[in-house]
Amino acid sequence: MESNVRTVVAATDFSDRAERAVHRAAQLAAAHGARLHLVHAARRITPAPAWGGAGVDVWLDESKVTARLQASLDGLAASMASQYGVQTSSALVDGNTRELTAQAEGADLLV
């Protein structure tokens, strides 16, 4: 019998609990021959000094933070593809419900 599940979307905040949910989503995607789409919602950083201690202020670089988050998300997607043999994709979205919900549109299963 052919499955109706073609796309599984999993949101992650990179916590241990989220990692377990992503693994379960990958297992479900593999069982149904579906694609796994990983999403992380992050709020944009408002430029502000972060105190580096000893009176040294360090400015947070949004592009570096975004690049690190995307690299983490891509690494997680690659790991799931390797471990479970599923096609994966990923998206880093602005940290609001509307953007996260838009990623789930068309999904057959949301984890």
JSON list of C-alpha atoms in Angstrom, two decimals:
[
{"chain": "A", "resi": 1, "resn": "MET", "atom": "CA", "xyz": [0.00, 0.00, 0.00]},
{"chain": "A", "resi": 2, "resn": "GLU", "atom": "CA", "xyz": [1.37, 3.38, -0.99]},
{"chain": "A", "resi": 3, "resn": "SER", "atom": "CA", "xyz": [1.74, 6.01, 1.72]},
{"chain": "A", "resi": 4, "resn": "ASN", "atom": "CA", "xyz": [0.13, 9.43, 1.48]},
{"chain": "A", "resi": 5, "resn": "VAL", "atom": "CA", "xyz": [2.96, 10.94, 3.52]},
{"chain": "A", "resi": 6, "resn": "ARG", "atom": "CA", "xyz": [5.39, 12.62, 1.13]},
{"chain": "A", "resi": 7, "resn": "THR", "atom": "CA", "xyz": [6.83, 15.40, 3.29]},
{"chain": "A", "resi": 8, "resn": "VAL", "atom": "CA", "xyz": [7.64, 15.41, 7.00]},
{"chain": "A", "resi": 9, "resn": "VAL", "atom": "CA", "xyz": [8.52, 18.77, 8.58]},
{"chain": "A", "resi": 10, "resn": "ALA", "atom": "CA", "xyz": [10.39, 18.91, 11.89]},
{"chain": "A", "resi": 11, "resn": "ALA", "atom": "CA", "xyz": [11.16, 22.08, 13.81]},
{"chain": "A", "resi": 12, "resn": "THR", "atom": "CA", "xyz": [14.27, 22.16, 15.97]},
{"chain": "A", "resi": 13, "resn": "ASP", "atom": "CA", "xyz": [15.81, 24.45, 18.55]},
{"chain": "A", "resi": 14, "resn": "PHE", "atom": "CA", "xyz": [18.88, 22.15, 18.72]},
{"chain": "A", "resi": 15, "resn": "SER", "atom": "CA", "xyz": [18.01, 21.00, 22.26]},
{"chain": "A", "resi": 16, "resn": "ASP", "atom": "CA", "xyz": [18.27, 17.33, 23.27]},
{"chain": "A", "resi": 17, "resn": "ARG", "atom": "CA", "xyz": [14.49, 16.96, 23.14]},
{"chain": "A", "resi": 18, "resn": "ALA", "atom": "CA", "xyz": [14.32, 18.53, 19.69]},
{"chain": "A", "resi": 19, "resn": "GLU", "atom": "CA", "xyz": [17.08, 16.21, 18.49]},
{"chain": "A", "resi": 20, "resn": "ARG", "atom": "CA", "xyz": [15.05, 13.20, 19.61]},
{"chain": "A", "resi": 21, "resn": "ALA", "atom": "CA", "xyz": [12.02, 14.60, 17.76]},
{"chain": "A", "resi": 22, "resn": "VAL", "atom": "CA", "xyz": [14.11, 15.12, 14.61]},
{"chain": "A", "resi": 23, "resn": "HIS", "atom": "CA", "xyz": [15.31, 11.51, 14.78]},
{"chain": "A", "resi": 24, "resn": "ARG", "atom": "CA", "xyz": [11.71, 10.34, 15.12]},
{"chain": "A", "resi": 25, "resn": "ALA", "atom": "CA", "xyz": [10.69, 12.53, 12.19]},
{"chain": "A", "resi": 26, "resn": "ALA", "atom": "CA", "xyz": [13.50, 10.99, 10.13]},
{"chain": "A", "resi": 27, "resn": "GLN", "atom": "CA", "xyz": [12.36, 7.50, 11.08]},
{"chain": "A", "resi": 28, "resn": "LEU", "atom": "CA", "xyz": [8.82, 8.35, 10.01]},
{"chain": "A", "resi": 29, "resn": "ALA", "atom": "CA", "xyz": [10.06, 9.88, 6.76]},
{"chain": "A", "resi": 30, "resn": "ALA", "atom": "CA", "xyz": [12.09, 6.75, 6.03]},
{"chain": "A", "resi": 31, "resn": "ALA", "atom": "CA", "xyz": [9.15, 4.47, 6.83]},
{"chain": "A", "resi": 32, "resn": "HIS", "atom": "CA", "xyz": [6.93, 6.37, 4.40]},
{"chain": "A", "resi": 33, "resn": "GLY", "atom": "CA", "xyz": [9.53, 7.08, 1.72]},
{"chain": "A", "resi": 34, "resn": "ALA", "atom": "CA", "xyz": [9.02, 10.78, 2.43]},
{"chain": "A", "resi": 35, "resn": "ARG", "atom": "CA", "xyz": [11.28, 13.82, 2.32]},
{"chain": "A", "resi": 36, "resn": "LEU", "atom": "CA", "xyz": [12.36, 15.37, 5.64]},
{"chain": "A", "resi": 37, "resn": "HIS", "atom": "CA", "xyz": [12.36, 19.17, 5.89]},
{"chain": "A", "resi": 38, "resn": "LEU", "atom": "CA", "xyz": [14.06, 20.65, 8.97]},
{"chain": "A", "resi": 39, "resn": "VAL", "atom": "CA", "xyz": [13.24, 24.15, 10.19]},
{"chain": "A", "resi": 40, "resn": "HIS", "atom": "CA", "xyz": [14.80, 26.41, 12.80]},
{"chain": "A", "resi": 41, "resn": "ALA", "atom": "CA", "xyz": [13.19, 29.73, 13.70]},
{"chain": "A", "resi": 42, "resn": "ALA", "atom": "CA", "xyz": [15.58, 32.40, 14.96]},
{"chain": "A", "resi": 43, "resn": "ARG", "atom": "CA", "xyz": [14.86, 35.97, 15.88]},
{"chain": "A", "resi": 44, "resn": "ARG", "atom": "CA", "xyz": [16.86, 38.61, 14.07]},
{"chain": "A", "resi": 45, "resn": "ILE", "atom": "CA", "xyz": [19.53, 40.19, 16.21]},
{"chain": "A", "resi": 46, "resn": "THR", "atom": "CA", "xyz": [19.20, 43.88, 16.93]},
{"chain": "A", "resi": 47, "resn": "PRO", "atom": "CA", "xyz": [22.75, 45.25, 16.85]},
{"chain": "A", "resi": 48, "resn": "ALA", "atom": "CA", "xyz": [23.84, 45.85, 20.40]},
{"chain": "A", "resi": 49, "resn": "PRO", "atom": "CA", "xyz": [27.09, 45.54, 22.26]},
{"chain": "A", "resi": 50, "resn": "ALA", "atom": "CA", "xyz": [27.75, 42.33, 24.12]},
{"chain": "A", "resi": 51, "resn": "TRP", "atom": "CA", "xyz": [30.14, 42.86, 26.95]},
{"chain": "A", "resi": 52, "resn": "GLY", "atom": "CA", "xyz": [33.25, 40.75, 26.53]},
{"chain": "A", "resi": 53, "resn": "GLY", "atom": "CA", "xyz": [34.49, 41.34, 30.04]},
{"chain": "A", "resi": 54, "resn": "ALA", "atom": "CA", "xyz": [37.33, 43.52, 31.27]},
{"chain": "A", "resi": 55, "resn": "GLY", "atom": "CA", "xyz": [35.65, 46.55, 29.73]},
{"chain": "A", "resi": 56, "resn": "VAL", "atom": "CA", "xyz": [35.87, 45.20, 26.17]},
{"chain": "A", "resi": 57, "resn": "ASP", "atom": "CA", "xyz": [32.64, 45.46, 24.26]},
{"chain": "A", "resi": 58, "resn": "VAL", "atom": "CA", "xyz": [32.09, 43.07, 21.37]},
{"chain": "A", "resi": 59, "resn": "TRP", "atom": "CA", "xyz": [29.43, 43.63, 18.73]},
{"chain": "A", "resi": 60, "resn": "LEU", "atom": "CA", "xyz": [27.43, 40.59, 17.73]},
{"chain": "A", "resi": 61, "resn": "ASP", "atom": "CA", "xyz": [27.72, 39.94, 14.00]},
{"chain": "A", "resi": 62, "resn": "GLU", "atom": "CA", "xyz": [24.31, 38.78, 12.75]},
{"chain": "A", "resi": 63, "resn": "SER", "atom": "CA", "xyz": [25.75, 37.29, 9.57]},
{"chain": "A", "resi": 64, "resn": "LYS", "atom": "CA", "xyz": [28.12, 35.08, 11.57]},
{"chain": "A", "resi": 65, "resn": "VAL", "atom": "CA", "xyz": [25.35, 33.95, 13.92]},
{"chain": "A", "resi": 66, "resn": "THR", "atom": "CA", "xyz": [23.07, 33.21, 10.97]},
{"chain": "A", "resi": 67, "resn": "ALA", "atom": "CA", "xyz": [25.84, 31.31, 9.17]},
{"chain": "A", "resi": 68, "resn": "ARG", "atom": "CA", "xyz": [26.50, 29.18, 12.27]},
{"chain": "A", "resi": 69, "resn": "LEU", "atom": "CA", "xyz": [22.82, 28.39, 12.71]},
{"chain": "A", "resi": 70, "resn": "GLN", "atom": "CA", "xyz": [22.46, 27.46, 9.03]},
{"chain": "A", "resi": 71, "resn": "ALA", "atom": "CA", "xyz": [25.58, 25.29, 9.22]},
{"chain": "A", "resi": 72, "resn": "SER", "atom": "CA", "xyz": [24.17, 23.51, 12.29]},
{"chain": "A", "resi": 73, "resn": "LEU", "atom": "CA", "xyz": [20.86, 22.97, 10.52]},
{"chain": "A", "resi": 74, "resn": "ASP", "atom": "CA", "xyz": [22.55, 21.72, 7.35]},
{"chain": "A", "resi": 75, "resn": "GLY", "atom": "CA", "xyz": [24.74, 19.38, 9.40]},
{"chain": "A", "resi": 76, "resn": "LEU", "atom": "CA", "xyz": [21.70, 17.96, 11.15]},
{"chain": "A", "resi": 77, "resn": "ALA", "atom": "CA", "xyz": [19.95, 17.45, 7.80]},
{"chain": "A", "resi": 78, "resn": "ALA", "atom": "CA", "xyz": [23.02, 15.69, 6.37]},
{"chain": "A", "resi": 79, "resn": "SER", "atom": "CA", "xyz": [23.23, 13.47, 9.44]},
{"chain": "A", "resi": 80, "resn": "MET", "atom": "CA", "xyz": [19.56, 12.44, 9.11]},
{"chain": "A", "resi": 81, "resn": "ALA", "atom": "CA", "xyz": [20.03, 11.75, 5.40]},
{"chain": "A", "resi": 82, "resn": "SER", "atom": "CA", "xyz": [23.02, 9.56, 6.14]},
{"chain": "A", "resi": 83, "resn": "GLN", "atom": "CA", "xyz": [21.52, 7.70, 9.10]},
{"chain": "A", "resi": 84, "resn": "TYR", "atom": "CA", "xyz": [18.03, 7.13, 7.73]},
{"chain": "A", "resi": 85, "resn": "GLY", "atom": "CA", "xyz": [18.48, 7.26, 3.95]},
{"chain": "A", "resi": 86, "resn": "VAL", "atom": "CA", "xyz": [15.97, 10.07, 3.48]},
{"chain": "A", "resi": 87, "resn": "GLN", "atom": "CA", "xyz": [16.07, 13.13, 1.25]},
{"chain": "A", "resi": 88, "resn": "THR", "atom": "CA", "xyz": [16.40, 16.25, 3.37]},
{"chain": "A", "resi": 89, "resn": "SER", "atom": "CA", "xyz": [16.12, 19.99, 3.09]},
{"chain": "A", "resi": 90, "resn": "SER", "atom": "CA", "xyz": [16.39, 22.73, 5.66]},
{"chain": "A", "resi": 91, "resn": "ALA", "atom": "CA", "xyz": [15.33, 26.31, 6.25]},
{"chain": "A", "resi": 92, "resn": "LEU", "atom": "CA", "xyz": [16.36, 28.95, 8.73]},
{"chain": "A", "resi": 93, "resn": "VAL", "atom": "CA", "xyz": [13.43, 31.32, 9.13]},
{"chain": "A", "resi": 94, "resn": "ASP", "atom": "CA", "xyz": [12.65, 34.49, 11.03]},
{"chain": "A", "resi": 95, "resn": "GLY", "atom": "CA", "xyz": [11.51, 33.55, 14.52]},
{"chain": "A", "resi": 96, "resn": "ASN", "atom": "CA", "xyz": [7.83, 34.18, 14.20]},
{"chain": "A", "resi": 97, "resn": "THR", "atom": "CA", "xyz": [4.89, 31.82, 14.02]},
{"chain": "A", "resi": 98, "resn": "ARG", "atom": "CA", "xyz": [3.86, 32.93, 10.54]},
{"chain": "A", "resi": 99, "resn": "GLU", "atom": "CA", "xyz": [7.22, 32.02, 9.01]},
{"chain": "A", "resi": 100, "resn": "LEU", "atom": "CA", "xyz": [7.33, 28.69, 10.83]},
{"chain": "A", "resi": 101, "resn": "THR", "atom": "CA", "xyz": [3.78, 27.89, 9.76]},
{"chain": "A", "resi": 102, "resn": "ALA", "atom": "CA", "xyz": [4.61, 28.76, 6.15]},
{"chain": "A", "resi": 103, "resn": "GLN", "atom": "CA", "xyz": [7.35, 26.10, 6.21]},
{"chain": "A", "resi": 104, "resn": "ALA", "atom": "CA", "xyz": [4.78, 23.52, 7.31]},
{"chain": "A", "resi": 105, "resn": "GLU", "atom": "CA", "xyz": [2.40, 24.31, 4.43]},
{"chain": "A", "resi": 106, "resn": "GLY", "atom": "CA", "xyz": [2.10, 21.32, 2.18]},
{"chain": "A", "resi": 107, "resn": "ALA", "atom": "CA", "xyz": [3.58, 19.02, 4.80]},
{"chain": "A", "resi": 108, "resn": "ASP", "atom": "CA", "xyz": [1.81, 15.75, 5.34]},
{"chain": "A", "resi": 109, "resn": "LEU", "atom": "CA", "xyz": [3.22, 15.40, 8.86]},
{"chain": "A", "resi": 110, "resn": "LEU", "atom": "CA", "xyz": [4.56, 17.99, 11.28]},
{"chain": "A", "resi": 111, "resn": "VAL", "atom": "CA", "xyz": [6.78, 16.83, 14.15]}
]
